[in-house]
mmCIF file of C-alpha atoms in Angstrom:
data_model
loop_
_atom_site.group_PDB
_atom_site.id
_atom_site.type_symbol
_atom_site.label_atom_id
_atom_site.label_comp_id
_atom_site.label_asym_id
_atom_site.label_seq_id
_atom_site.Cartn_x
_atom_site.Cartn_y
_atom_site.Cartn_z
ATOM 1 C CA ALA A 1367 -50.993 6.554 49.952
ATOM 2 C CA ALA A 1368 -47.983 7.762 47.970
ATOM 3 C CA GLY A 1369 -45.702 5.113 46.761
ATOM 4 C CA GLN A 1370 -48.200 2.179 47.300
ATOM 5 C CA SER A 1371 -48.263 0.251 44.143
ATOM 6 C CA SER A 1372 -51.430 -1.790 43.460
ATOM 7 C CA SER A 1373 -51.541 -5.370 44.562
ATOM 8 C CA GLN A 1374 -50.123 -8.056 42.366
ATOM 9 C CA LYS A 1375 -50.264 -11.842 42.348
ATOM 10 C CA PHE A 1376 -47.015 -13.966 42.889
ATOM 11 C CA THR A 1377 -46.773 -17.681 42.534
ATOM 12 C CA GLY A 1378 -44.215 -19.517 44.292
ATOM 13 C CA TYR A 1379 -43.441 -21.917 47.238
ATOM 14 C CA LEU A 1380 -44.246 -21.063 50.753
ATOM 15 C CA VAL A 1381 -41.081 -21.787 52.627
ATOM 16 C CA ASP A 1382 -39.997 -20.515 56.140
ATOM 17 C CA VAL A 1383 -37.110 -17.855 55.952
ATOM 18 C CA VAL A 1384 -34.432 -20.044 57.589
ATOM 19 C CA CYS A 1385 -34.896 -22.835 55.102
ATOM 20 C CA ALA A 1386 -35.326 -20.488 52.085
ATOM 21 C CA GLY A 1387 -32.041 -18.787 53.011
ATOM 22 C CA ASN A 1388 -30.122 -21.980 53.359
ATOM 23 C CA HIS A 1389 -31.607 -24.028 50.556
ATOM 24 C CA ALA A 1390 -33.002 -21.628 47.900
ATOM 25 C CA THR A 1391 -30.439 -22.613 45.342
ATOM 26 C CA GLU A 1392 -31.066 -26.411 45.680
ATOM 27 C CA PRO A 1393 -32.948 -27.853 42.768
ATOM 28 C CA GLY A 1394 -36.308 -29.348 43.907
ATOM 29 C CA TYR A 1395 -35.918 -28.152 47.488
ATOM 30 C CA ALA A 1396 -38.933 -25.831 47.643
ATOM 31 C CA GLU A 1397 -41.276 -28.649 46.278
ATOM 32 C CA ASN A 1398 -40.156 -31.103 48.799
ATOM 33 C CA HIS A 1399 -40.130 -28.646 51.833
ATOM 34 C CA ASP A 1400 -42.762 -29.994 54.125
ATOM 35 C CA LYS A 1401 -45.441 -28.876 56.645
ATOM 36 C CA ASN A 1402 -43.679 -30.336 59.769
ATOM 37 C CA CYS A 1403 -40.539 -28.023 58.837
ATOM 38 C CA ASN A 1404 -42.729 -24.949 58.433
ATOM 39 C CA LEU A 1405 -44.261 -25.677 61.746
ATOM 40 C CA MET A 1406 -40.841 -26.079 63.763
ATOM 41 C CA ASP A 1407 -40.316 -23.361 66.403
ATOM 42 C CA VAL A 1408 -37.170 -21.953 64.771
ATOM 43 C CA CYS A 1409 -38.903 -21.763 61.338
ATOM 44 C CA ILE A 1410 -42.049 -20.106 62.801
ATOM 45 C CA LYS A 1411 -39.859 -17.474 64.607
ATOM 46 C CA SER A 1412 -37.847 -16.812 61.315
ATOM 47 C CA GLY A 1413 -40.839 -15.916 59.445
ATOM 48 C CA TYR A 1414 -42.042 -17.118 56.080
ATOM 49 C CA SER A 1415 -41.263 -16.235 52.524
ATOM 50 C CA LEU A 1416 -42.197 -16.967 49.057
ATOM 51 C CA MET A 1417 -39.636 -18.701 46.794
ATOM 52 C CA VAL A 1418 -40.360 -17.485 43.229
ATOM 53 C CA ALA A 1419 -38.556 -18.285 40.020
ATOM 54 C CA ASP A 1420 -34.788 -17.928 39.729
ATOM 55 C CA GLN A 1421 -34.341 -18.796 43.335
ATOM 56 C CA LYS A 1422 -35.551 -15.383 44.357
ATOM 57 C CA VAL A 1423 -36.866 -15.104 47.883
ATOM 58 C CA LEU A 1424 -39.512 -12.579 48.968
ATOM 59 C CA LYS A 1425 -39.952 -12.290 52.770
ATOM 60 C CA PHE A 1426 -43.316 -11.706 54.205
ATOM 61 C CA ASP A 1427 -44.139 -8.534 56.336
ATOM 62 C CA PRO A 1428 -45.073 -9.438 59.935
ATOM 63 C CA LYS A 1429 -48.828 -9.651 59.207
ATOM 64 C CA GLY A 1430 -48.144 -11.923 56.255
ATOM 65 C CA ASN A 1431 -46.150 -14.212 58.579
ATOM 66 C CA GLU A 1432 -49.280 -14.433 60.850
ATOM 67 C CA GLN A 1433 -51.364 -15.236 57.949
ATOM 68 C CA ALA A 1434 -48.949 -17.778 56.568
ATOM 69 C CA LEU A 1435 -48.813 -19.564 59.832
ATOM 70 C CA ALA A 1436 -52.651 -19.808 60.111
ATOM 71 C CA PHE A 1437 -52.752 -20.963 56.451
ATOM 72 C CA ILE A 1438 -50.254 -23.703 57.113
ATOM 73 C CA LYS A 1439 -51.957 -24.866 60.205
ATOM 74 C CA ALA A 1440 -55.378 -24.871 58.416
ATOM 75 C CA THR A 1441 -54.303 -26.682 55.296
ATOM 76 C CA ASN A 1442 -54.111 -30.403 55.115
ATOM 77 C CA LYS A 1443 -51.009 -30.567 52.834
ATOM 78 C CA ASP A 1444 -47.672 -32.085 53.469
ATOM 79 C CA LYS A 1445 -45.526 -30.964 50.627
ATOM 80 C CA ALA A 1446 -45.297 -28.800 47.544
ATOM 81 C CA TRP A 1447 -46.653 -25.721 49.110
ATOM 82 C CA LYS A 1448 -47.198 -23.983 45.863
ATOM 83 C CA VAL A 1449 -49.276 -20.869 46.597
ATOM 84 C CA VAL A 1450 -50.540 -17.662 45.006
ATOM 85 C CA VAL A 1451 -49.878 -14.615 47.219
ATOM 86 C CA THR A 1452 -51.610 -11.313 46.543
ATOM 87 C CA GLY A 1453 -49.745 -8.162 47.857
ATOM 88 C CA THR A 1454 -47.236 -5.599 47.112
ATOM 89 C CA VAL A 1455 -43.413 -5.898 47.038
ATOM 90 C CA GLU A 1456 -40.945 -3.291 48.212
ATOM 91 C CA GLY A 1457 -37.355 -4.409 47.979
ATOM 92 C CA GLN A 1458 -37.239 -8.055 49.266
ATOM 93 C CA THR A 1459 -40.500 -7.616 51.313
ATOM 94 C CA LEU A 1460 -43.800 -8.735 50.250
ATOM 95 C CA THR A 1461 -46.634 -7.131 52.088
ATOM 96 C CA VAL A 1462 -49.387 -9.995 52.127
ATOM 97 C CA LYS A 1463 -52.929 -9.471 51.500
ATOM 98 C CA SER A 1464 -53.962 -13.087 50.815
ATOM 99 C CA ILE A 1465 -52.483 -16.542 50.551
ATOM 100 C CA ALA A 1466 -54.149 -19.478 48.576
ATOM 101 C CA LEU A 1467 -53.001 -22.866 47.278
ATOM 102 C CA ASP A 1468 -52.039 -22.387 43.555
ATOM 103 C CA PRO A 1469 -55.076 -24.152 41.694
ATOM 104 C CA GLY A 1470 -52.511 -25.388 39.056
ATOM 105 C CA GLY A 1471 -50.060 -26.654 41.602
ATOM 106 C CA ARG A 1472 -49.957 -30.447 42.702
#
């Protein structure tokens, strides 16, 4: 389709939109954001995002939000949700194809 760029890989922290919007500029926030917060009702309803370098926040598309929620529920990790997301970006929206834990993350 016209205008569709090829998929890229983005590395950052998986954080719900509410928390990303309120805390993106706080040093260390993304690394310490935890699974319980990602699974709170208000956080689930807000959708998910990827916090990348320079406190930039890329919001997931609706399908990406579903993938993120399933990924969080299926992953036995508490904090430091460093992930690699494959997808395309248009404006501030990341159309998600896949989400995986960053093998280099801790």
